[in-house]
Coordinates of C-alpha atoms in Angstrom, one line a residue:
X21 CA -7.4 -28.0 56.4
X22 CA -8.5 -24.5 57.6
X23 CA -5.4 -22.3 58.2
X24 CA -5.3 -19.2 60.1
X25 CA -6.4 -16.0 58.7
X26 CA -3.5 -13.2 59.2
X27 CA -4.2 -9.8 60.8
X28 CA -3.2 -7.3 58.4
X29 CA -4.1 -5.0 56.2
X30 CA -2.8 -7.0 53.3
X31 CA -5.4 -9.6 53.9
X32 CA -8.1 -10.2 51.7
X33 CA -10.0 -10.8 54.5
X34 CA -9.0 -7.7 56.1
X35 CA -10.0 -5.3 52.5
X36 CA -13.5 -6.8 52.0
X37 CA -14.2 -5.9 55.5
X38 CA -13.2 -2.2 55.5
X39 CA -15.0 -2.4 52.0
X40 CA -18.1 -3.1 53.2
X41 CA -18.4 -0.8 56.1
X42 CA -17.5 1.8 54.0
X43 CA -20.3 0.5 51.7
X44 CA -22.5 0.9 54.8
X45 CA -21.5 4.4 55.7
X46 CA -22.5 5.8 52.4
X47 CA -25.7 4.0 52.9
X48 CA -26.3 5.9 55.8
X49 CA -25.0 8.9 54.8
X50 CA -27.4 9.1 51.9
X51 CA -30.3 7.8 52.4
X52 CA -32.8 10.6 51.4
X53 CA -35.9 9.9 48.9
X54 CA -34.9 11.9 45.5
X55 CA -38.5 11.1 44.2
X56 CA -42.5 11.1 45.1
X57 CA -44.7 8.6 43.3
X58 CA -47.9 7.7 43.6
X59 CA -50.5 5.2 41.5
X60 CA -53.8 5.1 40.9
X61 CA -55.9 1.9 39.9
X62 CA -59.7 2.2 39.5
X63 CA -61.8 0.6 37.3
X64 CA -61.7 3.0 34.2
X65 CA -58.0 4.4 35.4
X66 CA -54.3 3.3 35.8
X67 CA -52.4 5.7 36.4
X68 CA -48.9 6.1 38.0
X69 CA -47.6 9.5 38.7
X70 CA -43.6 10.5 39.9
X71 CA -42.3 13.9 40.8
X72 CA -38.3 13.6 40.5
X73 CA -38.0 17.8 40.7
X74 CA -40.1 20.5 42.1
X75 CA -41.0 22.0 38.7
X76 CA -42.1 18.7 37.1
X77 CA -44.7 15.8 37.7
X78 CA -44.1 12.8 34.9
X79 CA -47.5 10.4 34.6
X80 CA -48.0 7.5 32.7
X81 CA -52.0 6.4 32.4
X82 CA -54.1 3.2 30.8
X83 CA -57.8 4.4 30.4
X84 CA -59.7 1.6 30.8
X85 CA -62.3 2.1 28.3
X86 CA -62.5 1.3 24.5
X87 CA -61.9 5.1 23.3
X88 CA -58.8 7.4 24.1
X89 CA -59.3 10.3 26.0
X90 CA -60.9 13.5 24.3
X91 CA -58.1 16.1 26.8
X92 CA -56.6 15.8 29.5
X93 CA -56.3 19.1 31.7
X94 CA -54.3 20.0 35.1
X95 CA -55.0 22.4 37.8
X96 CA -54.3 23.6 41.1
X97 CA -55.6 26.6 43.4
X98 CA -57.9 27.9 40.6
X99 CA -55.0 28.1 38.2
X100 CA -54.8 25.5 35.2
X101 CA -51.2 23.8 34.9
X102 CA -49.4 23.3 30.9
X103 CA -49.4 19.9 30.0
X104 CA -46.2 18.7 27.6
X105 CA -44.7 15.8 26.1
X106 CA -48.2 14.7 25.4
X107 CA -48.0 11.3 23.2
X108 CA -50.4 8.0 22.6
X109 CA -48.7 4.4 23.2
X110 CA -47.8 3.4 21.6
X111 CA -45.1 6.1 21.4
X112 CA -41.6 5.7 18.7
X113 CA -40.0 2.9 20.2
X114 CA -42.5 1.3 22.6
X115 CA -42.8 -2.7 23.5
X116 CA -45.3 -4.5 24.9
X117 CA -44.3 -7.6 26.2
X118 CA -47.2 -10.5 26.3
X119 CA -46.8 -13.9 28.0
X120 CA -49.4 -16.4 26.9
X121 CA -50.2 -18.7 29.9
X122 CA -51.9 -21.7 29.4
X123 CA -53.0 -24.2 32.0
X124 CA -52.2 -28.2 31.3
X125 CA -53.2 -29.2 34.7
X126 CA -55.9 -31.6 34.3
X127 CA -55.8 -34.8 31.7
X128 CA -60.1 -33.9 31.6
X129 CA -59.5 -30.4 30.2
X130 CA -57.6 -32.0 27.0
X131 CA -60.7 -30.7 24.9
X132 CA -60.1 -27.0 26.3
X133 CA -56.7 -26.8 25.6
X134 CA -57.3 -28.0 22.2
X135 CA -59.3 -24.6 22.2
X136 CA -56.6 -22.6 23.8
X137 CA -54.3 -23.9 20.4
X138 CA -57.4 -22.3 18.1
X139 CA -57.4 -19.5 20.0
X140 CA -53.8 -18.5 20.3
X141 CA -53.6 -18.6 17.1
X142 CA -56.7 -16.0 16.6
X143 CA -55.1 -13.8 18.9
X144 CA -51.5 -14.0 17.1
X145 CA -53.5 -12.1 14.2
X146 CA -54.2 -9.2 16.0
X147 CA -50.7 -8.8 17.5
X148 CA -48.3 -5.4 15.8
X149 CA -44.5 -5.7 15.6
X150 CA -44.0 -4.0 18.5
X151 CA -45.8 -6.8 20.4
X152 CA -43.2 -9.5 21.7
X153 CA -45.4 -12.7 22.5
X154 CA -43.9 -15.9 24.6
X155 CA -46.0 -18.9 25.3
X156 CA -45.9 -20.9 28.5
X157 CA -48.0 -23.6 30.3
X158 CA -48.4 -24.6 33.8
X159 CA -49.7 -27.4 36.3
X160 CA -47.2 -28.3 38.7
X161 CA -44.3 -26.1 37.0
X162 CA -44.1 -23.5 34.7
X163 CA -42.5 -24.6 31.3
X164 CA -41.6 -21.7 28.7
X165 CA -42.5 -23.4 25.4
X166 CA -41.4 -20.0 23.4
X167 CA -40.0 -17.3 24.9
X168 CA -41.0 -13.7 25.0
X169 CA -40.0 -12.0 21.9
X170 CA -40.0 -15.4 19.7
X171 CA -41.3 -15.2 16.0
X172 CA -44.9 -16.3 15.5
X173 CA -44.4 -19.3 13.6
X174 CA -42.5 -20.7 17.0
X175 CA -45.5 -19.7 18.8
X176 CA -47.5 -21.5 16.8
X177 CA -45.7 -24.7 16.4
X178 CA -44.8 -24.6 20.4
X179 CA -48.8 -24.5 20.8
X180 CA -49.6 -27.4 18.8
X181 CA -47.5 -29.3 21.4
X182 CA -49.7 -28.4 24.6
X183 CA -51.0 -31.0 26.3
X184 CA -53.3 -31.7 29.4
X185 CA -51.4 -34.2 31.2
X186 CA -51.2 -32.7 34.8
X187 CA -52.3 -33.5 37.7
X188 CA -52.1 -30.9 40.4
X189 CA -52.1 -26.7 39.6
X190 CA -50.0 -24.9 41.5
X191 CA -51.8 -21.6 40.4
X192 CA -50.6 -18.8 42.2
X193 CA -46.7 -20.0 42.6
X194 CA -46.8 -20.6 38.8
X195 CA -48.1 -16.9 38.2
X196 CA -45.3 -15.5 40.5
X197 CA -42.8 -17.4 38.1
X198 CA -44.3 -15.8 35.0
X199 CA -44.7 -12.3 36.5
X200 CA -40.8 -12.7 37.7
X201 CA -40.1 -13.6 33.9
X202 CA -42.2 -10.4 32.7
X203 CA -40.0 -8.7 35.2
X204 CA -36.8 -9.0 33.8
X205 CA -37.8 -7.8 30.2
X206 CA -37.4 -4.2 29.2
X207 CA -40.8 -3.5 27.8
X208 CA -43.1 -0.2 27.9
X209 CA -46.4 -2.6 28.9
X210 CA -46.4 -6.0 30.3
X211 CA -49.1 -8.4 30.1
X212 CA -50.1 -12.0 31.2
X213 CA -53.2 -13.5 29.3
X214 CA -53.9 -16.7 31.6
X215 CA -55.9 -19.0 30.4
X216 CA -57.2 -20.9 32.6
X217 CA -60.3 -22.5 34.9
X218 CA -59.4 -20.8 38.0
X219 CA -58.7 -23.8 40.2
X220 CA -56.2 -23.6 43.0
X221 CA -54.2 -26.5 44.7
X222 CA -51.7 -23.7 46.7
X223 CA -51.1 -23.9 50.2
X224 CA -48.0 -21.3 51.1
X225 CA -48.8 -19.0 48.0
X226 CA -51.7 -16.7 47.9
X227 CA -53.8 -14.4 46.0
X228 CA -52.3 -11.0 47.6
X229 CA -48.7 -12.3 47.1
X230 CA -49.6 -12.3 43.2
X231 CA -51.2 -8.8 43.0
X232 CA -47.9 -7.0 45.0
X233 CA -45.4 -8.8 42.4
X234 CA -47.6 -7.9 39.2
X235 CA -48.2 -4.3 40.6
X236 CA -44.7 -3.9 41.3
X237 CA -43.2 -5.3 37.8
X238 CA -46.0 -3.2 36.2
X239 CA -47.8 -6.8 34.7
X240 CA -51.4 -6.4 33.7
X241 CA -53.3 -9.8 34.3
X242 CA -56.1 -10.7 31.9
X243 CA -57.8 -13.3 32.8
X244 CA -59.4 -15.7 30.5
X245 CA -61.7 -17.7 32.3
X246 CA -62.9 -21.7 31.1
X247 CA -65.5 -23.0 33.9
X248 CA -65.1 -26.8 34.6
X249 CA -68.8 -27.1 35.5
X250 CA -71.6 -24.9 37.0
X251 CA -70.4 -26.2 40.1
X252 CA -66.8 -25.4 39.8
X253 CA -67.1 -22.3 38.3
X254 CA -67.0 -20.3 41.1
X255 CA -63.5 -20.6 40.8
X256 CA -63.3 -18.4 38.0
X257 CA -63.5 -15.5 41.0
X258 CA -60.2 -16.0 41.1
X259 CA -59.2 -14.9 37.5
X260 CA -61.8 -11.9 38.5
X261 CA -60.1 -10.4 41.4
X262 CA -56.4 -11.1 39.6
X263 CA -57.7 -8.9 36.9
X264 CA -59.0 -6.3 38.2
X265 CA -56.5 -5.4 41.0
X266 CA -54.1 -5.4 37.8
X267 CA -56.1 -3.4 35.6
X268 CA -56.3 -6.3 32.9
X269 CA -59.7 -7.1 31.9
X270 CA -61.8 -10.4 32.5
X271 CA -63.8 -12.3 29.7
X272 CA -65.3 -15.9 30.7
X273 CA -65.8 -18.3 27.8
X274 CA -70.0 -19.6 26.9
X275 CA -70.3 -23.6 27.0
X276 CA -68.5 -24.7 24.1
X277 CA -65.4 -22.3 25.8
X278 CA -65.5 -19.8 22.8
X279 CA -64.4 -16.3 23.9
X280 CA -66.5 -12.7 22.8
X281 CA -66.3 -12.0 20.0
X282 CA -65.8 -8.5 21.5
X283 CA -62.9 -9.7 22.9
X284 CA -60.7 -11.4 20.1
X285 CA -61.9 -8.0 17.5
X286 CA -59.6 -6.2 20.4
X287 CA -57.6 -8.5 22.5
X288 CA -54.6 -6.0 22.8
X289 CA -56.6 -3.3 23.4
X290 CA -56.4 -2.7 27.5
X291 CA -52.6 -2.9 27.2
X292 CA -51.9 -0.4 24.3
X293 CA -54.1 2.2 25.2
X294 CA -53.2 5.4 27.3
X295 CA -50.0 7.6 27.5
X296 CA -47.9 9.9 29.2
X297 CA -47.3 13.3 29.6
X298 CA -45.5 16.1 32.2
X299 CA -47.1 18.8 34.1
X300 CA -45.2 21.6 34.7
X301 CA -45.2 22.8 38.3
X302 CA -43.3 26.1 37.8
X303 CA -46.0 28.5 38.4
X304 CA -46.8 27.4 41.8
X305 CA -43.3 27.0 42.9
X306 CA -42.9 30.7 42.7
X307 CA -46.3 30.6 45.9
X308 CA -44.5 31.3 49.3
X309 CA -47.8 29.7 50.9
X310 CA -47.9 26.6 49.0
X311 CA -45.7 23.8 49.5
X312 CA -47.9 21.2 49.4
X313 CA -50.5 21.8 46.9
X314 CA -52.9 19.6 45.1
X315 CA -52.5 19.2 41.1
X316 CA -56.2 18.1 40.1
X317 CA -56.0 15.8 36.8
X318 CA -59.3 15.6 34.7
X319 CA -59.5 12.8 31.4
X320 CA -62.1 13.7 29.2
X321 CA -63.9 11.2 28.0
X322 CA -67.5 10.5 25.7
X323 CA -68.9 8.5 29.2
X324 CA -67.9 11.8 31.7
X325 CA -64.9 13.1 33.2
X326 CA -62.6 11.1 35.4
X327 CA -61.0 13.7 38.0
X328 CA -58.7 12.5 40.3
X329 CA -56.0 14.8 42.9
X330 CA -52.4 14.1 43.5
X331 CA -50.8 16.0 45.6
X332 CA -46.8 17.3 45.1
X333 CA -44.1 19.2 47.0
X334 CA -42.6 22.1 46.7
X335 CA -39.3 23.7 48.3
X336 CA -40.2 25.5 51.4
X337 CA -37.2 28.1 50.7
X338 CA -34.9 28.5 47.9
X339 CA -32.3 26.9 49.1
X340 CA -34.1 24.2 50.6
X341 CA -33.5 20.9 48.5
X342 CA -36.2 18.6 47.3
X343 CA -35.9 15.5 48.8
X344 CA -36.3 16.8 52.2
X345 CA -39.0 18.7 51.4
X346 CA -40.7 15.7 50.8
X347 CA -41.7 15.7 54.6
X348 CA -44.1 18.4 54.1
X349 CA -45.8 16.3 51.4
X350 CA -46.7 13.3 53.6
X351 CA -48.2 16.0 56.0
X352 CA -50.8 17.4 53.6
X353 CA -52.0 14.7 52.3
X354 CA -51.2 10.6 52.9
X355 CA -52.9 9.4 49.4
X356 CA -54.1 10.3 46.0
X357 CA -57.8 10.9 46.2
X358 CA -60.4 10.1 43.5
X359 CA -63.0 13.2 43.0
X360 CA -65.4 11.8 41.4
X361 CA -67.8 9.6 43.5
X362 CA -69.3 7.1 40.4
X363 CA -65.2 6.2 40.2
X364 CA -64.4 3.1 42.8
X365 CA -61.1 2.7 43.9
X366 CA -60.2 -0.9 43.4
X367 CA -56.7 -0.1 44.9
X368 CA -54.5 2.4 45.6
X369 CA -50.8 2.1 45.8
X370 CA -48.6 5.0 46.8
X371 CA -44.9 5.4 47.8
X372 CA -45.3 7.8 50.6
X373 CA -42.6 10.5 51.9
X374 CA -41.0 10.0 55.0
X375 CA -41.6 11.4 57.8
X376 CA -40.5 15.0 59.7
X377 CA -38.1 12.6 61.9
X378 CA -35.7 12.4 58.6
X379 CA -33.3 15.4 60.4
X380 CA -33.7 13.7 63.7
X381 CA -32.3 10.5 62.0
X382 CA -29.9 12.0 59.8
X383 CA -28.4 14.2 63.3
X384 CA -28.5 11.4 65.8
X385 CA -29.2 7.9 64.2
X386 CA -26.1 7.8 62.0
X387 CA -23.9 9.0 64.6
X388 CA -25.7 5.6 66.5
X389 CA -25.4 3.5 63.1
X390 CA -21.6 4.6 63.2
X391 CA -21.0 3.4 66.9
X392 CA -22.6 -0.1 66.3
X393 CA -20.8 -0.4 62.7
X394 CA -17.6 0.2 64.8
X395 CA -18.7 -2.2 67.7
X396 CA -18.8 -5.0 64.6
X397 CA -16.2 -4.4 63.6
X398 CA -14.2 -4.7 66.6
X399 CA -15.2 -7.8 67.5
X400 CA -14.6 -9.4 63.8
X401 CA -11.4 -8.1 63.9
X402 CA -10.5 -9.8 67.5
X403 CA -12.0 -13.4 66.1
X404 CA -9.9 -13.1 63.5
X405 CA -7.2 -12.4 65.5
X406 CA -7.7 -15.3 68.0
X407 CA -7.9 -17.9 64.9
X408 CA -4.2 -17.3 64.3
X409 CA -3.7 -19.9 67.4
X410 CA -6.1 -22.5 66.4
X411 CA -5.6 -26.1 65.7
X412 CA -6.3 -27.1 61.6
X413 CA -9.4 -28.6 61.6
X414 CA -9.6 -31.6 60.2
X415 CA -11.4 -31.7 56.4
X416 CA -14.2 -33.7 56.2
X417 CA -14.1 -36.3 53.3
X418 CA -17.6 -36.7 51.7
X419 CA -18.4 -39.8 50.1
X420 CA -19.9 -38.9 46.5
X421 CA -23.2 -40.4 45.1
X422 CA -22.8 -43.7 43.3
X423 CA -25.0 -43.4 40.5
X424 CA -27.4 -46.2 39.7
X425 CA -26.2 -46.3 35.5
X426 CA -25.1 -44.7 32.8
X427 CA -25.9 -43.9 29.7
X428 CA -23.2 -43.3 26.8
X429 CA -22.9 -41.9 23.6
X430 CA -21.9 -43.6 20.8
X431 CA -19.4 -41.7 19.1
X432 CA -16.1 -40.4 19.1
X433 CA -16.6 -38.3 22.4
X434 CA -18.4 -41.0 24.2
X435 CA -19.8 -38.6 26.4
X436 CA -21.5 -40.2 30.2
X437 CA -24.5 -39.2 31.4
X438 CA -25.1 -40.6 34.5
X439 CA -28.5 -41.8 35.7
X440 CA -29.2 -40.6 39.1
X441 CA -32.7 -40.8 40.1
X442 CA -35.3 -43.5 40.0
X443 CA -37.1 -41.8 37.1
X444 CA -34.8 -40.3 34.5
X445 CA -36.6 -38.6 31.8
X446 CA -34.7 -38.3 28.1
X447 CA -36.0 -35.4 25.5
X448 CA -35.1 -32.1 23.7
X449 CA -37.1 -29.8 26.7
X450 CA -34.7 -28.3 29.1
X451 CA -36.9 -30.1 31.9
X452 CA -35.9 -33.5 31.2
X453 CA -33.2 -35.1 33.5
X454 CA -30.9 -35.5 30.1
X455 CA -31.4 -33.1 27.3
X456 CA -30.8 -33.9 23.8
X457 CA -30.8 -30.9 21.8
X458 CA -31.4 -32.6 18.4
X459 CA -34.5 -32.0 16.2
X460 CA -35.3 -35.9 15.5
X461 CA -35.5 -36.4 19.4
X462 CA -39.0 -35.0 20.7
X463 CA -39.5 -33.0 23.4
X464 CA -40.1 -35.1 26.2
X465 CA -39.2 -38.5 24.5
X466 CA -38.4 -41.2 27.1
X467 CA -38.3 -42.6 30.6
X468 CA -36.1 -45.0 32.3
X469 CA -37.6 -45.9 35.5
X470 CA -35.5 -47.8 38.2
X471 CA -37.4 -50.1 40.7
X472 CA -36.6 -51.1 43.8
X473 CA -35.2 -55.1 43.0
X474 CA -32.8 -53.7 40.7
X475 CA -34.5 -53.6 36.8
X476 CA -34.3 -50.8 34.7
X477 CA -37.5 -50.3 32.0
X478 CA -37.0 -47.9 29.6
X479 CA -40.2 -46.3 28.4
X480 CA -41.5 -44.6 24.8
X481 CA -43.3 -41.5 26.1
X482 CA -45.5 -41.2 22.9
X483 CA -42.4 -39.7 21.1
X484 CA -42.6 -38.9 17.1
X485 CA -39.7 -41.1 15.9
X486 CA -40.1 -43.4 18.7
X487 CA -37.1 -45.9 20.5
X488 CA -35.0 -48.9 19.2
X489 CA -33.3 -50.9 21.3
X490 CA -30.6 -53.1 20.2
X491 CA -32.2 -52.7 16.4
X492 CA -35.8 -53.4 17.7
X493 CA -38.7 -50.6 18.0
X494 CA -40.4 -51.3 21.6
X495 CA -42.8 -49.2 23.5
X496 CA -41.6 -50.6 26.4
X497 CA -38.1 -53.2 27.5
X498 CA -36.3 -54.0 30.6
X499 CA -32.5 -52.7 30.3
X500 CA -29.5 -55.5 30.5
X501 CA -25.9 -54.1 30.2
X502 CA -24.0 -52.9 26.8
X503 CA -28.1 -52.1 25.3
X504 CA -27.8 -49.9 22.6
X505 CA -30.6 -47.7 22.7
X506 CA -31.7 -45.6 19.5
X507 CA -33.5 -42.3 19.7
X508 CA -33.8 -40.0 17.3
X509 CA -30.5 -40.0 15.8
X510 CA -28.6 -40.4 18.3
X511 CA -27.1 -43.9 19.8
X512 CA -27.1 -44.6 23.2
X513 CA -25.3 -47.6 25.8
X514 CA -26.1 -49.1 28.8
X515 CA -23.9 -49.6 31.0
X516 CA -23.9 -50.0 35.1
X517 CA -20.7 -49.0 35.0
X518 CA -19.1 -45.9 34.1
X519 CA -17.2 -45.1 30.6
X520 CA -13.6 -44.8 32.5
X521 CA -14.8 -48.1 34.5
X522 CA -11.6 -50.2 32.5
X523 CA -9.3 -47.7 33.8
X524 CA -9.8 -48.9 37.5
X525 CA -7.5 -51.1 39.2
X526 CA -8.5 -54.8 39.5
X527 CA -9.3 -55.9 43.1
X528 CA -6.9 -58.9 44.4
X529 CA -9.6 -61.3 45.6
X530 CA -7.8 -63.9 48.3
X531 CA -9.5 -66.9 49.8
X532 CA -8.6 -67.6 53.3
X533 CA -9.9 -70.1 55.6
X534 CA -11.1 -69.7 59.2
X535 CA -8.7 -70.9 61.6
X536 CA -9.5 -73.9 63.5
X537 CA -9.3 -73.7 67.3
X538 CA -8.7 -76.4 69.4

């Protein structure tokens, strides 16, 4: 029954409401950028640059190249900039978080995963104690076997487990899982390593959805590429382009799939390198004629000089604060520019300022945003007014899903799990349909399928300690009611009914006979 909602001040109703359009008027009220930022990708470079004052520009940089930079100098107008806070990652405290991704998809690529295990395990010698490492795998779904940050021993044993036993790859939608699980760790670098042949089964999910997630979590994709054939590996372009638009690196494995050698001495080596480091921008805010300047940034190196501009703001008065100023920014210059020609830019990413209009929107459109807010309000408050009158409507009763069995622990809590789809899977993975967090029970241990006159077949899915039923070891038996099923340790009924089915009233059955009509 839906009762009527009263109009007062008291209501709850009523209190969230005013709540939110206040939330929305302090929205409005201050939306003004407090920051610049801008990022730089090329193919030696990474670099992402934020001014949060007009005396300071903050910038954190990969250099793409095996050494470390011989200086690093800043400049603007002819006049060289101080450089401070200048320190090597990994600096006192720093993470890098690493998600090994390895691709199941195929039951023909068993050999290569086999491989992968080898080679995980190579790469797990290399790794410091400020690396935290996770495994997953991936055809359909993505499964974490250990997460990020697990000890290397789990890693290790997780791996042993991998198998090929998939049939379709959802490639990109899997990769937008892992970046979103990179995403949500506090880390200083983050880093997928993807193993995988390149093939694609996606239909909704594409290539540029995964480079704007890993560029905006800050996840470096190195792609580690196993052709299927010299006909199918053409799709290992698409490990390619995901690594470079990341700025990870991308290695491609011989015929027998072993990796360079160059690579496993260094596998770490594109994500720890770099820095970051301040400029300070106090000489040229004391420039009347310079609110937009330049600051040219130059990386040594033993293969040249890397030069590339970003520009800044400065206050156009003294009194002028900096996020409006910001205006006067996006006028000078739109975009970061790379100076030095033999540099491509692979991509360029930048937050741009907005525009002059910012004091025609802050004078006229809030005032607007105010009158509309107010309109809304209005009208909520009159519907809510008018329901005071209405009828109760009537509640709906749903009718709830009749499972098709049950299954029921033996012991003292008799806990019901009921079955509810026509293939129930049974293991210690958090995937199956019934988990059974107990170390004798494998990870994916057992099935019970249901068919369609009735029969239930329980299933051994190649599990370690196998299944008994009713005392006997069977790979494979058709389910009657009050089976006791055996796996792992723990004891398992049968049943089609549920545990609390005694409990129910007994249905009064009463023959009649059909009257007889003259």
């Amino acid at each position: 029954m839906i009762y009527p909602i009263r109009f007062s001040l008291k209501s709850k109703t009523m209190r969230c409401l005013l709540y939110l359009v206040f939330l929305s008027l302090i929205q409005f009220l201050f939306f003004v950028p407090t920051a610049l930022s801008w990022e730089i990708l090329t193919d030696k470079l990474d670099l992402k640059c934020t001014q949060t004052s007009k005396t300071q520009l903050d910038c954190d940089y990969r250099l793409l190249l095996p050494e470390p930079p011989l200086a690093i100098h800043a400049g603007s107008a002819g006049s060289s900039l101080d450089i401070t806070g200048n320190i090597s990652y990994p600096w006192p405290g720093g993470i890098t978080a690493i998600l090994f991704m390895v691709d199941t998809s195929d039951p023909g690529r068993s050999d290569v995963v086999e491989i992968n295990i080898k080679q995980i395990a190579k790469l797990l010698e290399f790794s410091k104690p400020y690396h935290r490492i996770g495994l997953a795998s991936f055809d359909k779904k993505l499964r974490i076997e250990a997460p990020i940050g697990a000890p290397e021993k789990q890693i290790l044993s997780a791996s042993k487990s991998l198998r090929a036993v998939g049939k379709t790859t959802e490639f990109y939608r899997n990769i937008l899982k892992a970046i979103n699980v990179l995403a949500d760790i506090e880390a200083d670098r983050k880093s997928i390593f993807l193993f995988s042949d390149g093939q694609a089964e996606d239909k909704a999910y594409h290539h540029q959805d995964v480079i704007r997630a890993a560029r905006k979590a800050g996840v470096i994709i190195n792609g580690l590429g196993y052709p299927r054939s010299v006909s199918l590996s053409v799709a290992l372009q698409n490990l390619r382009r995901l690594s470079e638009e990341t700025g990870g690196v991308f290695v491609e494995t011989d015929n027998s799939y072993e990796l360079p050698k160059s690579f496993l001495g260094l596998p770490f080596a594109n994500i720890d390198s770099g820095g970051k480091f301040s400029i300070d921008l106090s000489p040229l805010s004391n420039r009347a004629t310079l609110t937009s300047p330049e600051i040219a940034l130059t990386f040594e190196t033993d293969i040249g000089d890397l030069t590339t501009q970003i520009p800044v703001t400065l206050a156009a008065t003294t009194q002028a604060a900096f996020a409006p100023a910001t205006a006067a920014a996006s006028q000078t210059t739109a975009r970061p520019s790379m100076a030095t020609d033999n540099i491509p830019v692979i991509q360029v990413v930048t937050t741009p300022a907005l525009p002059q209009e910012i004091d025609s929107l802050l004078w006229y459109g809030v005032p607007v945003a105010l009158i509309v807010l107010i309109i809304l309000t209005i009208i909520t408050l009159i519907v809510i007014y008018r329901q005071k009158g209405a009828k109760p409507a009537s509640r709906v009763t749903e009718t709830p899903f009749k499972p098709f069995a049950y299954l029921i622990v033996q012991d003292e809590k008799a806990t019901n799990y009921p079955i509810t789809s026509t293939t129930w899977r049974i293991g210690r993975s958090k995937d199956n349909e019934l988990t059974l967090q107990d170390n004798s029970v494998s990870r994916r241990h057992a099935e019970i399928h249901r068919y369609s006159n009735g029969k239930f077949i329980i299933f051994d899915v190649d599990s370690l300690n196998g299944i008994f039923v009713n005392d006997e070891k069977i790979k494979k038996k058709k389910l009657h009611e009050g089976d006791i099923i055996e796996i792992g340790d723990i004891f398992l009924r049968f049943s089609l009914y549920s545990a609390d089915f005694q409990l129910d009233e007994d249905t009064a059955v009463q023959r009649t006979k059909t009257p007889v009509h003259s």
